[in-house]
mmCIF file of C-alpha atoms in Angstrom:
data_model
loop_
_atom_site.group_PDB
_atom_site.id
_atom_site.type_symbol
_atom_site.label_atom_id
_atom_site.label_comp_id
_atom_site.label_asym_id
_atom_site.label_seq_id
_atom_site.Cartn_x
_atom_site.Cartn_y
_atom_site.Cartn_z
ATOM 1 C CA MET A 1 0.433 -15.539 46.538
ATOM 2 C CA ALA A 2 3.669 -15.342 44.658
ATOM 3 C CA TRP A 3 5.806 -12.331 45.241
ATOM 4 C CA GLU A 4 5.409 -9.648 42.650
ATOM 5 C CA PHE A 5 8.066 -6.944 42.066
ATOM 6 C CA SER A 6 6.851 -3.413 41.304
ATOM 7 C CA VAL A 7 8.771 -1.509 38.584
ATOM 8 C CA LEU A 8 8.474 2.396 38.182
ATOM 9 C CA ILE A 9 9.236 3.200 34.603
ATOM 10 C CA VAL A 10 10.109 6.882 33.662
ATOM 11 C CA ALA A 11 9.816 7.739 30.179
ATOM 12 C CA ASN A 12 8.260 10.305 27.701
ATOM 13 C CA VAL A 13 9.240 10.302 23.916
ATOM 14 C CA THR A 14 10.758 6.965 24.296
ATOM 15 C CA ALA A 15 8.018 5.448 26.044
ATOM 16 C CA SER A 16 6.710 3.133 23.186
ATOM 17 C CA SER A 17 10.286 2.416 21.928
ATOM 18 C CA ASP A 18 11.391 -1.013 20.938
ATOM 19 C CA GLU A 19 14.387 -0.733 23.297
ATOM 20 C CA LEU A 20 12.219 0.001 26.340
ATOM 21 C CA LEU A 21 9.683 -2.847 25.474
ATOM 22 C CA ALA A 22 12.691 -5.380 25.296
ATOM 23 C CA ALA A 23 14.018 -4.203 28.556
ATOM 24 C CA LEU A 24 10.669 -4.544 30.248
ATOM 25 C CA ARG A 25 9.967 -7.866 28.702
ATOM 26 C CA GLU A 26 13.334 -9.121 29.883
ATOM 27 C CA ARG A 27 12.518 -7.654 33.409
ATOM 28 C CA SER A 28 9.309 -9.478 33.566
ATOM 29 C CA GLU A 29 10.911 -12.833 32.629
ATOM 30 C CA ALA A 30 13.001 -12.561 35.599
ATOM 31 C CA GLY A 31 9.868 -12.786 37.882
ATOM 32 C CA ALA A 32 6.355 -11.432 38.199
ATOM 33 C CA CYS A 33 6.034 -7.837 37.828
ATOM 34 C CA ARG A 34 3.777 -4.782 38.101
ATOM 35 C CA PHE A 35 4.659 -1.750 35.919
ATOM 36 C CA THR A 36 3.938 1.872 36.672
ATOM 37 C CA LEU A 37 4.687 4.295 33.966
ATOM 38 C CA VAL A 38 5.019 8.064 34.941
ATOM 39 C CA MET A 39 5.502 10.364 31.883
ATOM 40 C CA PRO A 40 6.802 13.666 32.727
ATOM 41 C CA GLY A 41 5.095 16.394 30.750
ATOM 42 C CA SER A 42 1.905 18.283 30.222
ATOM 43 C CA GLY A 43 -0.622 18.840 27.327
ATOM 44 C CA ALA A 44 -2.958 16.666 25.377
ATOM 45 C CA ASP A 45 -0.251 15.260 23.230
ATOM 46 C CA CYS A 46 1.388 13.744 26.446
ATOM 47 C CA ASN A 47 -1.923 12.084 27.371
ATOM 48 C CA GLU A 48 -2.184 10.635 23.838
ATOM 49 C CA ARG A 49 1.431 9.460 24.030
ATOM 50 C CA LEU A 50 0.695 7.752 27.355
ATOM 51 C CA GLU A 51 -2.312 6.045 26.245
ATOM 52 C CA ALA A 52 -0.363 4.856 23.070
ATOM 53 C CA ALA A 53 2.479 3.661 25.171
ATOM 54 C CA LEU A 54 0.295 1.809 27.613
ATOM 55 C CA GLU A 55 -1.432 -0.120 24.989
ATOM 56 C CA ARG A 56 1.860 -1.046 23.092
ATOM 57 C CA MET A 57 3.254 -2.495 26.354
ATOM 58 C CA ARG A 58 0.071 -4.387 26.813
ATOM 59 C CA GLU A 59 0.300 -5.652 23.275
ATOM 60 C CA ALA A 60 3.862 -6.810 24.038
ATOM 61 C CA GLY A 61 2.594 -8.904 26.707
ATOM 62 C CA LEU A 62 2.980 -6.659 29.869
ATOM 63 C CA ASP A 63 -0.367 -7.305 31.439
ATOM 64 C CA ASN A 64 0.086 -5.389 34.822
ATOM 65 C CA VAL A 65 0.745 -2.048 33.596
ATOM 66 C CA GLU A 66 -0.493 1.319 34.473
ATOM 67 C CA GLY A 67 0.437 5.040 34.148
ATOM 68 C CA SER A 68 0.087 8.653 34.575
ATOM 69 C CA VAL A 69 1.325 11.945 33.312
ATOM 70 C CA GLY A 70 3.631 13.548 35.891
ATOM 71 C CA ASP A 71 5.115 16.901 36.383
ATOM 72 C CA PRO A 72 7.083 18.268 33.524
ATOM 73 C CA ASP A 73 10.379 17.965 35.744
ATOM 74 C CA PRO A 74 11.223 14.207 35.638
ATOM 75 C CA VAL A 75 12.687 14.391 39.153
ATOM 76 C CA VAL A 76 9.618 16.000 40.534
ATOM 77 C CA ALA A 77 7.343 13.539 38.544
ATOM 78 C CA VAL A 78 9.036 10.564 40.214
ATOM 79 C CA MET A 79 9.238 12.012 43.673
ATOM 80 C CA ASP A 80 5.409 12.653 43.530
ATOM 81 C CA VAL A 81 4.696 8.909 43.000
ATOM 82 C CA TRP A 82 7.623 7.532 44.579
ATOM 83 C CA ASP A 83 6.707 5.141 47.624
ATOM 84 C CA PRO A 84 9.682 2.995 48.857
ATOM 85 C CA MET A 85 7.086 0.417 50.063
ATOM 86 C CA LYS A 86 5.512 0.234 46.646
ATOM 87 C CA PHE A 87 8.491 0.094 44.163
ATOM 88 C CA ASP A 88 11.411 -2.195 44.034
ATOM 89 C CA ASP A 89 13.297 -0.571 41.188
ATOM 90 C CA ILE A 90 13.241 2.040 38.526
ATOM 91 C CA VAL A 91 13.611 2.031 34.651
ATOM 92 C CA VAL A 92 14.589 5.266 32.923
ATOM 93 C CA SER A 93 14.101 5.465 29.130
ATOM 94 C CA THR A 94 16.042 8.447 27.531
ATOM 95 C CA LEU A 95 17.117 9.591 24.111
ATOM 96 C CA PRO A 96 20.885 9.046 23.428
ATOM 97 C CA THR A 97 23.422 11.266 25.087
ATOM 98 C CA GLY A 98 23.713 14.508 23.176
ATOM 99 C CA SER A 99 19.895 14.704 22.204
ATOM 100 C CA SER A 100 18.508 13.768 25.670
ATOM 101 C CA ARG A 101 17.805 16.653 28.068
ATOM 102 C CA TRP A 102 17.458 14.105 30.862
ATOM 103 C CA MET A 103 20.954 12.886 30.280
ATOM 104 C CA GLY A 104 22.290 16.460 30.941
ATOM 105 C CA LEU A 105 20.361 16.262 34.325
ATOM 106 C CA ASP A 106 22.198 12.993 34.949
ATOM 107 C CA LEU A 107 18.701 11.763 35.864
ATOM 108 C CA PRO A 108 19.435 7.848 36.252
ATOM 109 C CA HIS A 109 22.068 8.598 38.896
ATOM 110 C CA ARG A 110 20.137 11.423 40.473
ATOM 111 C CA LEU A 111 16.955 8.961 41.021
ATOM 112 C CA GLU A 112 19.302 6.202 42.246
ATOM 113 C CA LYS A 113 20.520 8.620 44.926
ATOM 114 C CA LEU A 114 17.037 9.972 45.851
ATOM 115 C CA THR A 115 15.405 6.755 46.020
ATOM 116 C CA SER A 116 18.270 4.111 46.986
ATOM 117 C CA VAL A 117 16.984 1.666 44.630
ATOM 118 C CA PRO A 118 18.412 0.223 41.468
ATOM 119 C CA VAL A 119 17.952 2.257 38.359
ATOM 120 C CA ARG A 120 18.192 0.861 35.077
ATOM 121 C CA HIS A 121 18.903 3.341 32.141
ATOM 122 C CA VAL A 122 17.489 2.221 28.611
ATOM 123 C CA VAL A 123 18.898 4.243 25.847
ATOM 124 C CA SER A 124 16.032 4.359 23.170
ATOM 125 C CA GLN A 125 16.305 5.532 19.646
ATOM 126 C CA PRO A 126 13.927 8.616 18.835
ATOM 127 C CA PRO A 127 10.847 7.804 17.016
ATOM 128 C CA ALA A 128 10.979 7.944 13.254
ATOM 129 C CA PRO A 129 9.362 11.136 11.973
ATOM 130 C CA LYS A 130 6.157 10.674 9.983
ATOM 131 C CA VAL A 131 6.909 11.465 6.379
ATOM 132 C CA HIS A 132 3.994 12.833 4.300
ATOM 133 C CA THR A 133 4.041 11.588 0.926
ATOM 134 C CA GLU A 134 1.928 12.580 -2.184
ATOM 135 C CA PRO A 135 2.160 11.204 -5.458
ATOM 136 C CA VAL A 136 4.184 13.281 -8.070
ATOM 137 C CA PRO A 137 1.800 15.183 -10.352
ATOM 138 C CA GLU A 138 1.848 13.813 -13.654
ATOM 139 C CA LYS A 139 3.578 16.118 -16.369
ATOM 140 C CA PRO A 140 1.669 17.094 -19.262
ATOM 141 C CA ARG A 141 2.604 15.167 -22.566
ATOM 142 C CA TYR A 142 2.933 17.326 -25.631
ATOM 143 C CA GLY A 143 4.144 14.835 -27.993
ATOM 144 C CA PRO A 144 5.857 16.381 -31.162
ATOM 145 C CA LEU A 145 4.863 19.726 -29.789
ATOM 146 C CA ALA A 146 7.058 19.574 -26.816
ATOM 147 C CA PRO A 147 9.344 22.450 -28.103
ATOM 148 C CA PHE A 148 6.306 24.734 -27.984
ATOM 149 C CA ALA A 149 5.140 23.575 -24.487
ATOM 150 C CA ALA A 150 6.414 26.965 -23.047
ATOM 151 C CA LEU A 151 4.311 28.983 -25.488
ATOM 152 C CA ILE A 152 1.247 26.892 -24.652
ATOM 153 C CA THR A 153 1.436 27.002 -20.919
ATOM 154 C CA ARG A 154 2.222 30.803 -20.675
ATOM 155 C CA ARG A 155 -0.967 32.998 -20.579
#
């Protein structure tokens, strides 16, 4: 049996980002990998985000991927699943500095100190907000009576 690396992924909002998927594909090309996603958070929306992220990772060709929702505190979430005999390295995906609470915690460096394994930091762009669009209502056409439209619509 060939050696298989085990990578712990720490991500929440950015778990489905293109930047993270590119970094994971690059990591898997360096050698056989098993990925475990821990998503710090709580609530039904976090479970939905986790399932969507795992599905997107599998669609990107990452077959050996599993995941779970962890404690809302990312350090606690990692330490709850951390096993030095199981994981070889960590990938942390955050929003850009300034909009990332995790960067304010210096999460990548803290995890590197706590676990003594290499931590790769991937900066991902926030997901684009969903824009709700509706067709513009058509304006009534009054033709030659347009100057009197204000009188017609008042009641």
